Every structure is written in structure tokens, then in C-alpha cells.
CSV table of C-alpha atoms in Angstrom, one decimal:
chain,number,residue,atom,x,y,z
A,1,UNK,CA,119.1,72.0,115.1
A,2,UNK,CA,119.7,68.9,117.1
A,3,UNK,CA,122.6,69.1,119.6
A,4,UNK,CA,124.7,66.6,117.6
A,5,UNK,CA,124.0,68.1,114.2
A,6,UNK,CA,125.4,71.6,114.6
A,7,UNK,CA,123.6,74.8,113.9
A,8,UNK,CA,123.6,74.9,110.1
A,9,UNK,CA,125.0,78.5,110.1
A,10,UNK,CA,127.5,79.7,107.5
A,11,UNK,CA,130.9,81.0,108.5
A,12,UNK,CA,129.6,84.2,110.0
A,13,UNK,CA,130.4,85.9,113.3
A,14,UNK,CA,127.3,84.3,114.7
A,15,UNK,CA,128.4,80.9,113.5
A,16,UNK,CA,131.8,81.2,115.0
A,17,UNK,CA,130.3,82.2,118.3
A,18,UNK,CA,127.9,79.3,118.2
A,19,UNK,CA,130.9,76.9,117.6
A,20,UNK,CA,132.6,78.5,120.7
A,21,UNK,CA,129.7,77.6,122.9
A,22,UNK,CA,129.2,74.1,121.7
A,23,UNK,CA,130.3,71.3,124.0
A,24,UNK,CA,129.9,73.4,127.2
A,25,UNK,CA,127.3,72.7,129.9
A,26,UNK,CA,125.8,76.2,130.4
A,27,UNK,CA,123.5,77.3,133.2
A,28,UNK,CA,120.2,79.0,132.2
A,29,UNK,CA,121.8,82.4,132.9
A,30,UNK,CA,124.8,81.5,130.8
A,31,UNK,CA,122.6,80.3,128.0
A,32,UNK,CA,120.9,83.7,128.1
A,33,UNK,CA,124.3,85.4,127.8
A,34,UNK,CA,125.2,83.1,124.9
A,35,UNK,CA,121.9,83.8,123.1
A,36,UNK,CA,122.4,87.6,123.5
A,37,UNK,CA,125.9,87.3,122.1
A,38,UNK,CA,124.8,85.3,119.0
A,39,UNK,CA,122.1,87.9,118.3
A,40,UNK,CA,124.6,90.7,118.5
A,41,UNK,CA,127.6,88.9,117.1
A,42,UNK,CA,129.0,91.9,115.3
A,43,UNK,CA,128.9,94.1,118.3
A,44,UNK,CA,129.9,91.7,121.1
A,45,UNK,CA,133.8,91.8,120.6
A,46,UNK,CA,133.6,95.5,121.5
A,47,UNK,CA,131.3,95.4,124.5
A,48,UNK,CA,132.5,95.7,128.1
A,49,UNK,CA,131.4,93.1,130.6
A,50,UNK,CA,128.9,95.7,132.0
A,51,UNK,CA,127.5,96.4,128.6
A,52,UNK,CA,127.1,92.7,127.8
A,53,UNK,CA,125.5,92.1,131.2
A,54,UNK,CA,123.0,94.9,130.5
A,55,UNK,CA,122.3,93.4,127.0
A,56,UNK,CA,121.6,90.0,128.4
A,57,UNK,CA,119.8,91.2,131.5
A,58,UNK,CA,122.1,89.5,134.0
A,59,UNK,CA,124.7,90.7,136.5
A,60,UNK,CA,128.3,91.6,135.6
A,61,UNK,CA,129.7,88.8,137.8
A,62,UNK,CA,127.6,86.4,135.7
A,63,UNK,CA,129.4,87.5,132.6
A,64,UNK,CA,132.7,86.9,134.3
A,65,UNK,CA,131.6,83.4,135.4
A,66,UNK,CA,130.4,82.7,131.9
A,67,UNK,CA,133.8,83.5,130.4
A,68,UNK,CA,135.5,81.2,132.9
A,69,UNK,CA,133.0,78.5,132.1
A,70,UNK,CA,134.2,78.7,128.5
A,71,UNK,CA,137.8,78.2,129.6
A,72,UNK,CA,139.1,81.8,129.7
A,73,UNK,CA,140.8,83.6,132.5
A,74,UNK,CA,138.1,86.2,132.5
A,75,UNK,CA,136.0,88.4,130.3
A,76,UNK,CA,138.9,90.4,128.9
A,77,UNK,CA,140.5,87.2,127.6
A,78,UNK,CA,137.2,86.2,126.1
A,79,UNK,CA,136.7,89.5,124.4
A,80,UNK,CA,140.3,89.4,122.9
A,81,UNK,CA,139.4,85.9,121.5
A,82,UNK,CA,136.2,87.2,120.1
A,83,UNK,CA,138.0,90.0,118.2
A,84,UNK,CA,140.1,87.3,116.5
A,85,UNK,CA,137.4,84.8,115.7
A,86,UNK,CA,134.3,87.0,115.2
A,87,UNK,CA,135.4,90.2,113.6
A,88,UNK,CA,132.8,92.9,113.3
A,89,UNK,CA,130.8,93.3,110.1
A,90,UNK,CA,129.3,96.6,108.9
A,91,UNK,CA,126.5,97.5,111.2
A,92,UNK,CA,123.6,99.9,110.4
A,93,UNK,CA,123.7,102.9,112.7
A,94,UNK,CA,120.2,102.9,114.3
A,95,UNK,CA,120.9,105.5,117.0
A,96,UNK,CA,118.8,108.1,115.2
A,97,UNK,CA,115.8,105.8,114.9
A,98,UNK,CA,112.8,106.0,117.2
A,99,UNK,CA,111.9,103.0,119.3
A,100,UNK,CA,109.5,101.7,116.7
A,101,UNK,CA,112.0,101.9,113.9
A,102,UNK,CA,114.6,100.2,116.1
A,103,UNK,CA,112.2,97.3,116.7
A,104,UNK,CA,111.7,96.9,113.0
A,105,UNK,CA,115.5,97.0,112.4
A,106,UNK,CA,116.0,94.4,115.1
A,107,UNK,CA,113.5,92.1,113.3
A,108,UNK,CA,115.3,92.6,110.0
A,109,UNK,CA,118.5,91.5,111.7
A,110,UNK,CA,116.7,88.4,113.1
A,111,UNK,CA,115.6,87.6,109.5
A,112,UNK,CA,119.1,88.0,108.2
A,113,UNK,CA,120.3,85.6,110.9
A,114,UNK,CA,117.6,83.1,109.9
A,115,UNK,CA,118.8,83.4,106.3
A,116,UNK,CA,122.2,82.4,107.5
A,117,UNK,CA,120.8,79.4,109.3
A,118,UNK,CA,118.9,78.3,106.2
A,119,UNK,CA,122.1,78.4,104.1
A,120,UNK,CA,122.2,74.7,105.1
A,121,UNK,CA,118.7,73.4,104.1
A,122,UNK,CA,119.4,69.9,105.3
A,123,UNK,CA,117.8,70.3,108.9
A,124,UNK,CA,114.6,71.9,107.5
A,125,UNK,CA,114.4,69.3,104.7
A,126,UNK,CA,114.8,66.5,107.3
A,127,UNK,CA,112.1,68.1,109.5
A,128,UNK,CA,109.8,68.4,106.4
A,129,UNK,CA,110.1,64.7,105.7
A,130,UNK,CA,109.4,63.7,109.3
A,131,UNK,CA,106.4,65.9,109.6
A,132,UNK,CA,105.0,64.8,106.3
A,133,UNK,CA,105.3,61.2,107.3
A,134,UNK,CA,103.6,61.5,110.6
A,135,UNK,CA,99.9,60.6,110.4
A,136,UNK,CA,98.4,62.2,112.4
A,137,UNK,CA,100.7,65.3,112.9
A,138,UNK,CA,100.4,66.9,116.4
A,139,UNK,CA,101.4,70.6,116.5
A,140,UNK,CA,102.1,72.1,119.9
A,141,UNK,CA,102.2,75.7,121.0
A,142,UNK,CA,101.2,77.2,124.3
A,143,UNK,CA,100.7,80.8,125.5
A,144,UNK,CA,102.9,83.1,123.4
A,145,UNK,CA,103.6,80.4,120.9
A,146,UNK,CA,99.9,79.4,120.4
A,147,UNK,CA,99.4,81.7,117.5
A,148,UNK,CA,102.5,80.3,115.7
A,149,UNK,CA,101.1,76.7,116.2
A,150,UNK,CA,97.7,77.8,115.0
A,151,UNK,CA,99.0,79.5,111.9
A,152,UNK,CA,101.1,76.4,110.9
A,153,UNK,CA,98.3,74.0,111.6
A,154,UNK,CA,95.8,76.1,109.6
A,155,UNK,CA,97.9,75.9,106.4
A,156,UNK,CA,99.2,72.4,107.1
A,157,UNK,CA,95.7,71.0,107.2
A,158,UNK,CA,95.3,72.1,103.6
A,159,UNK,CA,97.9,69.6,102.4
A,160,UNK,CA,98.3,67.1,105.3
A,161,UNK,CA,95.5,64.6,105.9
A,162,UNK,CA,95.5,64.8,109.7
A,163,UNK,CA,96.8,67.7,111.7
A,164,UNK,CA,96.0,68.0,115.4
A,165,UNK,CA,96.5,71.4,117.0
A,166,UNK,CA,97.6,71.4,120.7
A,167,UNK,CA,97.3,75.0,121.8
A,168,UNK,CA,95.7,74.7,125.2
A,169,UNK,CA,97.5,73.3,128.2
A,170,UNK,CA,96.0,71.3,131.1
A,171,UNK,CA,95.7,67.8,132.2
A,172,UNK,CA,94.3,66.6,128.9
A,173,UNK,CA,97.4,67.5,126.9
A,174,UNK,CA,99.2,64.3,127.6
A,175,UNK,CA,95.9,62.4,126.8
A,176,UNK,CA,95.8,64.0,123.4
A,177,UNK,CA,99.5,63.0,122.8
A,178,UNK,CA,98.6,59.4,123.8
A,179,UNK,CA,95.7,59.5,121.3
A,180,UNK,CA,97.9,60.8,118.5
A,181,UNK,CA,100.5,58.0,119.2
A,182,UNK,CA,97.8,55.3,119.2
A,183,UNK,CA,96.5,56.7,115.8
A,184,UNK,CA,100.0,56.3,114.3
A,185,UNK,CA,101.8,59.6,114.9
A,186,UNK,CA,105.6,59.4,114.7
A,187,UNK,CA,106.6,63.1,115.0
A,188,UNK,CA,105.5,66.2,116.8
A,189,UNK,CA,106.1,69.9,115.9
A,190,UNK,CA,106.4,72.4,118.7
A,191,UNK,CA,106.7,76.2,118.6
A,192,UNK,CA,108.4,77.4,121.8
A,193,UNK,CA,108.8,81.1,122.5
A,194,UNK,CA,109.7,83.1,125.6
A,195,UNK,CA,108.6,83.1,128.2
A,196,UNK,CA,108.9,79.3,128.1
A,197,UNK,CA,106.1,77.6,130.0
A,198,UNK,CA,107.2,74.7,132.2
A,199,UNK,CA,104.3,72.7,130.8
A,200,UNK,CA,105.9,72.8,127.3
A,201,UNK,CA,109.1,71.3,128.5
A,202,UNK,CA,107.3,68.6,130.5
A,203,UNK,CA,105.0,67.9,127.5
A,204,UNK,CA,107.9,67.5,125.1
A,205,UNK,CA,109.6,65.1,127.5
A,206,UNK,CA,106.4,63.1,127.7
A,207,UNK,CA,106.1,63.1,123.9
A,208,UNK,CA,109.6,61.7,123.5
A,209,UNK,CA,109.0,59.0,126.1
A,210,UNK,CA,105.8,58.1,124.1
A,211,UNK,CA,108.0,57.5,121.0
A,212,UNK,CA,107.5,60.8,119.1
A,213,UNK,CA,110.3,62.5,117.3
A,214,UNK,CA,110.2,66.1,118.5
A,215,UNK,CA,110.9,69.0,116.0
A,216,UNK,CA,111.0,72.3,117.8
A,217,UNK,CA,111.1,75.9,116.4
A,218,UNK,CA,112.5,78.0,119.3
A,219,UNK,CA,113.9,81.4,119.8
A,220,UNK,CA,117.4,80.1,120.5
A,221,UNK,CA,119.5,77.0,120.3
A,222,UNK,CA,120.0,77.5,124.1
A,223,UNK,CA,116.3,77.6,124.9
A,224,UNK,CA,115.0,75.4,127.7
A,225,UNK,CA,113.3,73.1,125.2
A,226,UNK,CA,116.6,72.2,123.5
A,227,UNK,CA,117.2,69.3,125.9
A,228,UNK,CA,113.8,67.7,125.2
A,229,UNK,CA,113.9,68.2,121.4
A,230,UNK,CA,115.4,65.8,118.8
A,231,UNK,CA,115.7,68.5,116.1
A,232,UNK,CA,115.8,72.2,117.1
A,233,UNK,CA,115.5,75.0,114.6
A,234,UNK,CA,116.3,78.4,116.0
A,235,UNK,CA,114.6,81.7,115.0
A,236,UNK,CA,115.2,84.7,117.2
A,237,UNK,CA,112.4,86.9,118.6
A,238,UNK,CA,112.5,90.7,118.9
A,239,UNK,CA,112.6,92.1,122.4
A,240,UNK,CA,112.5,95.9,121.7
A,241,UNK,CA,108.8,96.4,122.4
A,242,UNK,CA,106.7,95.7,125.5
A,243,UNK,CA,105.7,92.3,123.9
A,244,UNK,CA,108.1,90.1,121.9
A,245,UNK,CA,107.8,90.1,118.2
A,246,UNK,CA,108.1,86.8,116.3
A,247,UNK,CA,108.6,87.5,112.6
A,248,UNK,CA,111.5,85.0,112.2
A,249,UNK,CA,109.7,82.1,113.9
A,250,UNK,CA,106.6,82.7,111.8
A,251,UNK,CA,108.7,82.7,108.6
A,252,UNK,CA,110.5,79.6,109.7
A,253,UNK,CA,107.1,77.9,110.2
A,254,UNK,CA,106.2,78.8,106.5
A,255,UNK,CA,109.6,77.4,105.4
A,256,UNK,CA,108.8,74.1,107.2
A,257,UNK,CA,105.4,74.0,105.5
A,258,UNK,CA,107.2,74.3,102.1
A,259,UNK,CA,109.6,71.5,103.1
A,260,UNK,CA,106.7,69.4,104.2
A,261,UNK,CA,104.8,70.0,100.9
A,262,UNK,CA,107.9,68.8,99.0
A,263,UNK,CA,107.4,65.4,100.7
A,264,UNK,CA,103.6,65.2,100.2
A,265,UNK,CA,103.0,64.1,96.6
A,266,UNK,CA,99.3,65.0,96.9
A,267,UNK,CA,99.9,68.5,98.3
A,268,UNK,CA,99.4,70.3,95.0
A,269,UNK,CA,96.3,68.4,94.1
A,270,UNK,CA,94.8,69.1,97.6
A,271,UNK,CA,95.5,72.9,97.1
A,272,UNK,CA,93.9,72.9,93.7
A,273,UNK,CA,90.9,71.0,95.1
A,274,UNK,CA,90.5,73.6,97.8
A,275,UNK,CA,90.8,76.5,95.4
A,276,UNK,CA,88.0,74.9,93.2
A,277,UNK,CA,85.7,74.4,96.2
A,278,UNK,CA,86.4,77.9,97.5
A,279,UNK,CA,85.5,79.4,94.1
A,280,UNK,CA,82.3,77.3,94.0
A,281,UNK,CA,81.3,78.5,97.5
A,282,UNK,CA,82.3,82.1,96.8
A,283,UNK,CA,84.4,81.9,99.9
A,284,UNK,CA,86.7,84.8,99.1
A,285,UNK,CA,86.1,88.3,97.8
A,286,UNK,CA,88.0,88.7,94.5
């Protein structure tokens, strides 16, 4: 969500952690720690500073500096606070699972967290209205996020009259944003996933300067793209395998499509028209 609109989470351990971090200027390393803590909100109150550092992929002194940045005397004081404000919830014991099962369980937890975020539908509904009203609608996603952008653009084009996919970087990217603005675009949707390309951050900054309202689906409210987004919708990625998994961002993209359809009166008619043409052409095997 946008920085001044809150996270949309319910009163869960993750929500209380998110509230704790709000209002603090965090370094990239500290944002990484915060992101890891939100993802493991039920476990964090019982982790040592060494364990949290390992979880976040940072040094132990970085965890101590993070606690001090939040206003605590050190990590022990932060942990005592967390035990009060973010008590543990029942956690599934996954120690007997193999690495593939653990990756699936982690994605299930990411989807549960997304469900908590969507308990407040207002940010997604707002995004749907903005995306539906933008003619054309540029959809940006580079590198790891390119497939997310492509999937959204593919389905959006069935109900939106002018969707423009921006999934290749390079010197022409800003030209294509300029062309979209000249054609009447008012908003841009971005999918931003780790590792975050510098070009995405620069492109979003350019899009905002050009007058576009930037809606971003990112892996965390602390992602580097947060500062160049007007409305950020978080959906965590799985990191248990060699390559990240992105079930939650994909599902959030489909939720955004649903919200956008709600603000496109002609959406149902367009879908019915496509189905009729597909049947005439024998496009799909029944």
C-alpha cells in the first residue's frame, strides 16, 4: 500500500510488526531484516539475534543496529517487546518435510499473509479503479517480474481496450512511457520482484515525473520500489528453492484484474464476445 495509507493488514502478528516499523527511515539492510520478520512474524519473538541475522541474510551486528534504529537499547529489548505485541500463533511443524515440501509450505504461508492483507479490500479496489480508467494502460515488469506482467497484460487485454506491455528494458522504455502519456495514460501498473533491477526503480521515477500514478505489486512493503510508487501492494515471494517462487504476486495480479473488471462496465460483454469468436474459430479443444 502507499506509505501514507497503511498496510491493510488485520490485527495479526505481521500487522503489529508492520506498525512497529512504520515511521522509521530504514537502510536497505534494515528493510531486509524487517521484511524477514514480517514473513516469520510468529517465530521472530523467539529467535536470537544470530538466528534472525541468518534468516535475513545479514550480519549479527546489523540486527543490533536495526533494534537501536527502532528505539530499543538492543536486540534483547526488541525481542521482549515483540513477545508482548506479536505473540506466537500455532505454527505447522515442517521439520520432517523435505526441501520441496518446505517450499510449498512457505508458499502457503505467503498466501495466508496475502489473505490478511486483502482483509481490507480498499487499496485493491482503488487500484482497480485507477487501472480501469487509464487509457492506455502500461504494464511494466522486467527480468524476474516479466512473466507476471505478461500474464496480467494477457488477461487484461480481454477486457481493457488498450493495454501496453513493457517487459523489455533498454533506452526505448522511457520513450514508450512518453507515448502512453501522450495517448492519455493516467496510471501504470508495475510488477517488481527480487532481485530488483535498478532500471525498474529509475523507470518508475520517470513515470511519476511524467504524471502517471504508479501502482506496484512488490514482494515487500520495504522493497526498493516503494519510494517511487504511489500505491504499493505487497505479496511475498518464496525463497526456499534455487529460484524464487511467486504464487502470491501472481494471485494478487488476478485479484487486481477482478477489481479492474468491476470498474469496466463493458468487461462482461467483451468476455462473452471473445468466447463466441473463440468457439467460431475452434480456438480451444473442448
